[in-house]
Amino acid sequence: MYKQLLVEIESLVIDEKNFVVNACNFAAHLYSQMQDISWLGFYLLSHDSLLIGPYQGKPACIRLQKNKGVCWASINKRDVVKVDNVHEFPSHIVCDALANSEIVVPLIKNGVIYGVLDLDSYSLDRFTDEDGINLKLLVDILVNASDMQAIGKFYGKTY
Ligand code: SME
């Protein structure tokens, strides 16, 4: 599945530099192609918090307070964070009470971190290490095609 997704995402973003535009299509395509995902989208660094970006799924938390939850754990680790059971993650931020597992991938370009891609599922243990590796490859395609400095400025990235 990921082999095909990598080709499809590349073709969706290759001719466009605007991150918002690319992230909209990225989220729409992945959400429509992946199974058992309740929410898929972006949170971008904005001053001292993470602010919601393009996504698919139900409305979610607008701002994630610094150093709380799974998304901030990924920012601080600068790596993928996979949580098999969100109820066991101490500072997990609940946006949808039915979500049970989550994976978060940081958006890093030229060593600078801009935010995260976040996926939630209503199933426990939905995500594998293989998902983490491939989602990272997909995110790399997105950030490499997009003008990340511009979106950082727009969202007020200071972190
Ligand atoms: N659960 C996340 C918050 C974002 S929602 O899942 C869409 C967290 O703990 O950071």
PDB file of C-alpha atoms and ligand atoms in Angstrom:
ATOM      1  CA  MET A   1       0.000   0.000   0.000  1.00  0.00           C
ATOM      2  CA  TYR A   2       2.706   2.508   0.971  1.00  0.00           C
ATOM      3  CA  LYS A   3       4.661   1.926  -2.254  1.00  0.00           C
ATOM      4  CA  GLN A   4       1.668   3.221  -4.212  1.00  0.00           C
ATOM      5  CA  LEU A   5       0.933   6.000  -1.705  1.00  0.00           C
ATOM      6  CA  LEU A   6       4.489   7.318  -1.998  1.00  0.00           C
ATOM      7  CA  VAL A   7       4.075   7.669  -5.775  1.00  0.00           C
ATOM      8  CA  GLU A   8       0.605   9.220  -5.470  1.00  0.00           C
ATOM      9  CA  ILE A   9       1.609  11.749  -2.784  1.00  0.00           C
ATOM     10  CA  GLU A  10       4.674  12.749  -4.801  1.00  0.00           C
ATOM     11  CA  SER A  11       2.477  13.459  -7.830  1.00  0.00           C
ATOM     12  CA  LEU A  12      -0.001  15.461  -5.698  1.00  0.00           C
ATOM     13  CA  VAL A  13       2.583  17.860  -4.239  1.00  0.00           C
ATOM     14  CA  ILE A  14       5.401  18.029  -6.774  1.00  0.00           C
ATOM     15  CA  ASP A  15       4.172  21.094  -8.699  1.00  0.00           C
ATOM     16  CA  GLU A  16       3.094  23.200  -5.718  1.00  0.00           C
ATOM     17  CA  LYS A  17       5.117  25.028  -3.038  1.00  0.00           C
ATOM     18  CA  ASN A  18       2.270  26.242  -0.814  1.00  0.00           C
ATOM     19  CA  PHE A  19       2.275  23.989   2.272  1.00  0.00           C
ATOM     20  CA  VAL A  20      -1.430  24.504   3.094  1.00  0.00           C
ATOM     21  CA  VAL A  21      -2.474  23.472  -0.394  1.00  0.00           C
ATOM     22  CA  ASN A  22      -0.208  20.420  -0.361  1.00  0.00           C
ATOM     23  CA  ALA A  23      -1.181  19.464   3.198  1.00  0.00           C
ATOM     24  CA  CYS A  24      -4.898  19.579   2.297  1.00  0.00           C
ATOM     25  CA  ASN A  25      -4.434  17.100  -0.537  1.00  0.00           C
ATOM     26  CA  PHE A  26      -1.994  15.009   1.518  1.00  0.00           C
ATOM     27  CA  ALA A  27      -4.518  14.655   4.371  1.00  0.00           C
ATOM     28  CA  ALA A  28      -7.450  14.005   2.026  1.00  0.00           C
ATOM     29  CA  HIS A  29      -5.608  11.325   0.074  1.00  0.00           C
ATOM     30  CA  LEU A  30      -4.146   9.461   3.040  1.00  0.00           C
ATOM     31  CA  TYR A  31      -7.429   9.583   4.962  1.00  0.00           C
ATOM     32  CA  SER A  32      -9.290   8.165   1.972  1.00  0.00           C
ATOM     33  CA  GLN A  33      -6.749   5.388   1.384  1.00  0.00           C
ATOM     34  CA  MET A  34      -5.839   4.200   4.904  1.00  0.00           C
ATOM     35  CA  GLN A  35      -8.085   1.857   6.877  1.00  0.00           C
ATOM     36  CA  ASP A  36      -9.365   2.389  10.404  1.00  0.00           C
ATOM     37  CA  ILE A  37      -8.259   6.022  10.834  1.00  0.00           C
ATOM     38  CA  SER A  38     -10.584   8.353  12.765  1.00  0.00           C
ATOM     39  CA  TRP A  39      -8.570  11.565  12.322  1.00  0.00           C
ATOM     40  CA  LEU A  40      -5.560  12.526  10.203  1.00  0.00           C
ATOM     41  CA  GLY A  41      -4.009  15.959  10.017  1.00  0.00           C
ATOM     42  CA  PHE A  42      -1.465  18.561  10.928  1.00  0.00           C
ATOM     43  CA  TYR A  43      -0.552  20.640  13.959  1.00  0.00           C
ATOM     44  CA  LEU A  44       1.886  23.484  13.335  1.00  0.00           C
ATOM     45  CA  LEU A  45       4.131  25.315  15.763  1.00  0.00           C
ATOM     46  CA  SER A  46       2.680  28.705  16.629  1.00  0.00           C
ATOM     47  CA  HIS A  47       4.477  30.676  19.338  1.00  0.00           C
ATOM     48  CA  ASP A  48       4.286  28.443  22.434  1.00  0.00           C
ATOM     49  CA  SER A  49       1.696  25.982  21.196  1.00  0.00           C
ATOM     50  CA  LEU A  50       0.722  23.664  18.375  1.00  0.00           C
ATOM     51  CA  LEU A  51      -2.093  25.078  16.254  1.00  0.00           C
ATOM     52  CA  ILE A  52      -4.395  22.901  14.138  1.00  0.00           C
ATOM     53  CA  GLY A  53      -3.743  22.776  10.386  1.00  0.00           C
ATOM     54  CA  PRO A  54      -5.296  20.955   7.412  1.00  0.00           C
ATOM     55  CA  TYR A  55      -7.003  17.720   8.473  1.00  0.00           C
ATOM     56  CA  GLN A  56      -9.678  15.130   7.796  1.00  0.00           C
ATOM     57  CA  GLY A  57     -12.067  13.863  10.441  1.00  0.00           C
ATOM     58  CA  LYS A  58     -14.199  15.429  13.146  1.00  0.00           C
ATOM     59  CA  PRO A  59     -13.402  18.923  14.473  1.00  0.00           C
ATOM     60  CA  ALA A  60     -10.502  18.662  16.936  1.00  0.00           C
ATOM     61  CA  CYS A  61      -8.636  20.651  19.606  1.00  0.00           C
ATOM     62  CA  ILE A  62      -7.483  23.976  18.136  1.00  0.00           C
ATOM     63  CA  ARG A  63      -4.381  24.545  20.292  1.00  0.00           C
ATOM     64  CA  LEU A  64      -2.213  22.000  22.087  1.00  0.00           C
ATOM     65  CA  GLN A  65      -0.526  23.466  25.124  1.00  0.00           C
ATOM     66  CA  LYS A  66       3.272  23.239  25.139  1.00  0.00           C
ATOM     67  CA  ASN A  67       4.820  19.998  26.385  1.00  0.00           C
ATOM     68  CA  LYS A  68       1.496  18.199  26.885  1.00  0.00           C
ATOM     69  CA  GLY A  69       0.221  15.224  24.916  1.00  0.00           C
ATOM     70  CA  VAL A  70       1.469  12.952  22.175  1.00  0.00           C
ATOM     71  CA  CYS A  71       2.050  15.666  19.550  1.00  0.00           C
ATOM     72  CA  TRP A  72       4.355  17.646  21.821  1.00  0.00           C
ATOM     73  CA  ALA A  73       6.162  14.425  22.757  1.00  0.00           C
ATOM     74  CA  SER A  74       6.971  14.000  19.049  1.00  0.00           C
ATOM     75  CA  ILE A  75       8.142  17.625  18.787  1.00  0.00           C
ATOM     76  CA  ASN A  76      10.431  17.246  21.810  1.00  0.00           C
ATOM     77  CA  LYS A  77      11.787  13.873  20.674  1.00  0.00           C
ATOM     78  CA  ARG A  78      12.026  15.068  17.054  1.00  0.00           C
ATOM     79  CA  ASP A  79      10.931  11.575  16.077  1.00  0.00           C
ATOM     80  CA  VAL A  80       7.886   9.380  15.530  1.00  0.00           C
ATOM     81  CA  VAL A  81       5.824   8.655  18.650  1.00  0.00           C
ATOM     82  CA  LYS A  82       3.508   5.632  18.476  1.00  0.00           C
ATOM     83  CA  VAL A  83       0.982   5.081  21.261  1.00  0.00           C
ATOM     84  CA  ASP A  84      -0.808   1.712  21.242  1.00  0.00           C
ATOM     85  CA  ASN A  85      -3.277   2.734  23.959  1.00  0.00           C
ATOM     86  CA  VAL A  86      -3.733   6.471  24.457  1.00  0.00           C
ATOM     87  CA  HIS A  87      -5.405   5.916  27.841  1.00  0.00           C
ATOM     88  CA  GLU A  88      -2.031   4.758  29.153  1.00  0.00           C
ATOM     89  CA  PHE A  89      -0.202   7.881  27.921  1.00  0.00           C
ATOM     90  CA  PRO A  90      -0.137  10.187  30.974  1.00  0.00           C
ATOM     91  CA  SER A  91      -0.615  13.618  29.357  1.00  0.00           C
ATOM     92  CA  HIS A  92      -2.599  12.503  26.306  1.00  0.00           C
ATOM     93  CA  ILE A  93      -4.888  15.303  25.075  1.00  0.00           C
ATOM     94  CA  VAL A  94      -8.389  14.008  24.309  1.00  0.00           C
ATOM     95  CA  CYS A  95      -9.996  15.561  21.215  1.00  0.00           C
ATOM     96  CA  ASP A  96     -12.272  12.587  20.495  1.00  0.00           C
ATOM     97  CA  ALA A  97     -13.152  10.373  23.464  1.00  0.00           C
ATOM     98  CA  LEU A  98     -13.510   7.350  21.165  1.00  0.00           C
ATOM     99  CA  ALA A  99      -9.858   7.433  19.984  1.00  0.00           C
ATOM    100  CA  ASN A 100      -7.735   4.573  21.330  1.00  0.00           C
ATOM    101  CA  SER A 101      -4.392   4.658  19.510  1.00  0.00           C
ATOM    102  CA  GLU A 102      -2.289   7.348  17.860  1.00  0.00           C
ATOM    103  CA  ILE A 103       0.874   7.946  15.842  1.00  0.00           C
ATOM    104  CA  VAL A 104       2.626  11.289  15.396  1.00  0.00           C
ATOM    105  CA  VAL A 105       5.350  12.142  12.862  1.00  0.00           C
ATOM    106  CA  PRO A 106       7.387  15.373  13.098  1.00  0.00           C
ATOM    107  CA  LEU A 107       7.692  17.742  10.120  1.00  0.00           C
ATOM    108  CA  ILE A 108      11.429  18.435   9.807  1.00  0.00           C
ATOM    109  CA  LYS A 109      13.166  20.192   6.902  1.00  0.00           C
ATOM    110  CA  ASN A 110      16.871  21.102   6.900  1.00  0.00           C
ATOM    111  CA  GLY A 111      17.006  20.316  10.616  1.00  0.00           C
ATOM    112  CA  VAL A 112      14.174  22.743  11.461  1.00  0.00           C
ATOM    113  CA  ILE A 113      10.966  21.403  13.011  1.00  0.00           C
ATOM    114  CA  TYR A 114       7.668  22.984  11.901  1.00  0.00           C
ATOM    115  CA  GLY A 115       4.969  20.789  13.425  1.00  0.00           C
ATOM    116  CA  VAL A 116       3.573  17.273  13.215  1.00  0.00           C
ATOM    117  CA  LEU A 117       1.344  14.922  11.272  1.00  0.00           C
ATOM    118  CA  ASP A 118      -1.079  13.218  13.677  1.00  0.00           C
ATOM    119  CA  LEU A 119      -3.164  10.085  13.057  1.00  0.00           C
ATOM    120  CA  ASP A 120      -5.778   8.679  15.435  1.00  0.00           C
ATOM    121  CA  SER A 121      -7.715   5.432  15.396  1.00  0.00           C
ATOM    122  CA  TYR A 122     -10.687   4.071  17.306  1.00  0.00           C
ATOM    123  CA  SER A 123      -8.844   0.712  17.451  1.00  0.00           C
ATOM    124  CA  LEU A 124      -6.227  -0.178  20.029  1.00  0.00           C
ATOM    125  CA  ASP A 125      -2.760  -1.046  18.600  1.00  0.00           C
ATOM    126  CA  ARG A 126      -3.721   0.275  15.160  1.00  0.00           C
ATOM    127  CA  PHE A 127      -0.226   1.465  14.202  1.00  0.00           C
ATOM    128  CA  THR A 128       2.981  -0.490  13.545  1.00  0.00           C
ATOM    129  CA  ASP A 129       6.646   0.494  13.309  1.00  0.00           C
ATOM    130  CA  GLU A 130       6.257   0.049   9.554  1.00  0.00           C
ATOM    131  CA  ASP A 131       3.540   2.726   9.561  1.00  0.00           C
ATOM    132  CA  GLY A 132       5.980   5.034  11.338  1.00  0.00           C
ATOM    133  CA  ILE A 133       8.750   4.467   8.787  1.00  0.00           C
ATOM    134  CA  ASN A 134       6.452   4.978   5.804  1.00  0.00           C
ATOM    135  CA  LEU A 135       4.569   7.953   7.203  1.00  0.00           C
ATOM    136  CA  LYS A 136       7.954   9.587   7.761  1.00  0.00           C
ATOM    137  CA  LEU A 137       8.823   8.998   4.090  1.00  0.00           C
ATOM    138  CA  LEU A 138       5.482  10.493   3.032  1.00  0.00           C
ATOM    139  CA  VAL A 139       5.988  13.538   5.266  1.00  0.00           C
ATOM    140  CA  ASP A 140       9.481  14.003   3.812  1.00  0.00           C
ATOM    141  CA  ILE A 141       7.974  14.220   0.316  1.00  0.00           C
ATOM    142  CA  LEU A 142       5.514  16.858   1.548  1.00  0.00           C
ATOM    143  CA  VAL A 143       8.026  19.082   3.359  1.00  0.00           C
ATOM    144  CA  ASN A 144      10.615  18.808   0.598  1.00  0.00           C
ATOM    145  CA  ALA A 145       8.091  20.008  -2.005  1.00  0.00           C
ATOM    146  CA  SER A 146       6.700  22.803   0.190  1.00  0.00           C
ATOM    147  CA  ASP A 147       7.960  26.218   1.271  1.00  0.00           C
ATOM    148  CA  MET A 148       8.181  25.476   5.007  1.00  0.00           C
ATOM    149  CA  GLN A 149       9.691  28.840   5.938  1.00  0.00           C
ATOM    150  CA  ALA A 150       6.558  30.560   4.635  1.00  0.00           C
ATOM    151  CA  ILE A 151       4.182  28.393   6.674  1.00  0.00           C
ATOM    152  CA  GLY A 152       6.386  28.801   9.755  1.00  0.00           C
ATOM    153  CA  LYS A 153       6.096  32.565   9.397  1.00  0.00           C
ATOM    154  CA  PHE A 154       2.330  32.411   8.773  1.00  0.00           C
ATOM    155  CA  TYR A 155       1.632  30.279  11.861  1.00  0.00           C
ATOM    156  CA  GLY A 156       4.068  32.251  14.008  1.00  0.00           C
ATOM    157  CA  LYS A 157       6.622  29.540  14.589  1.00  0.00           C
ATOM    158  CA  THR A 158       9.048  30.587  17.325  1.00  0.00           C
ATOM    159  CA  TYR A 159       9.895  27.244  18.947  1.00  0.00           C
TER     160      TYR A 159
HETATM  161  N1  SME B   1      -4.159  13.441  21.074  1.00  0.00           N
HETATM  162  C1  SME B   1      -3.300  14.506  20.657  1.00  0.00           C
HETATM  163  C2  SME B   1      -4.077  15.770  20.397  1.00  0.00           C
HETATM  164  C3  SME B   1      -4.524  15.945  18.983  1.00  0.00           C
HETATM  165  S1  SME B   1      -5.861  15.002  18.564  1.00  0.00           S
HETATM  166  O1  SME B   1      -5.563  13.585  18.715  1.00  0.00           O
HETATM  167  C4  SME B   1      -6.418  15.318  17.023  1.00  0.00           C
HETATM  168  C5  SME B   1      -2.207  14.733  21.677  1.00  0.00           C
HETATM  169  O2  SME B   1      -2.234  14.141  22.754  1.00  0.00           O
HETATM  170  O3  SME B   1      -1.298  15.540  21.410  1.00  0.00           O
END
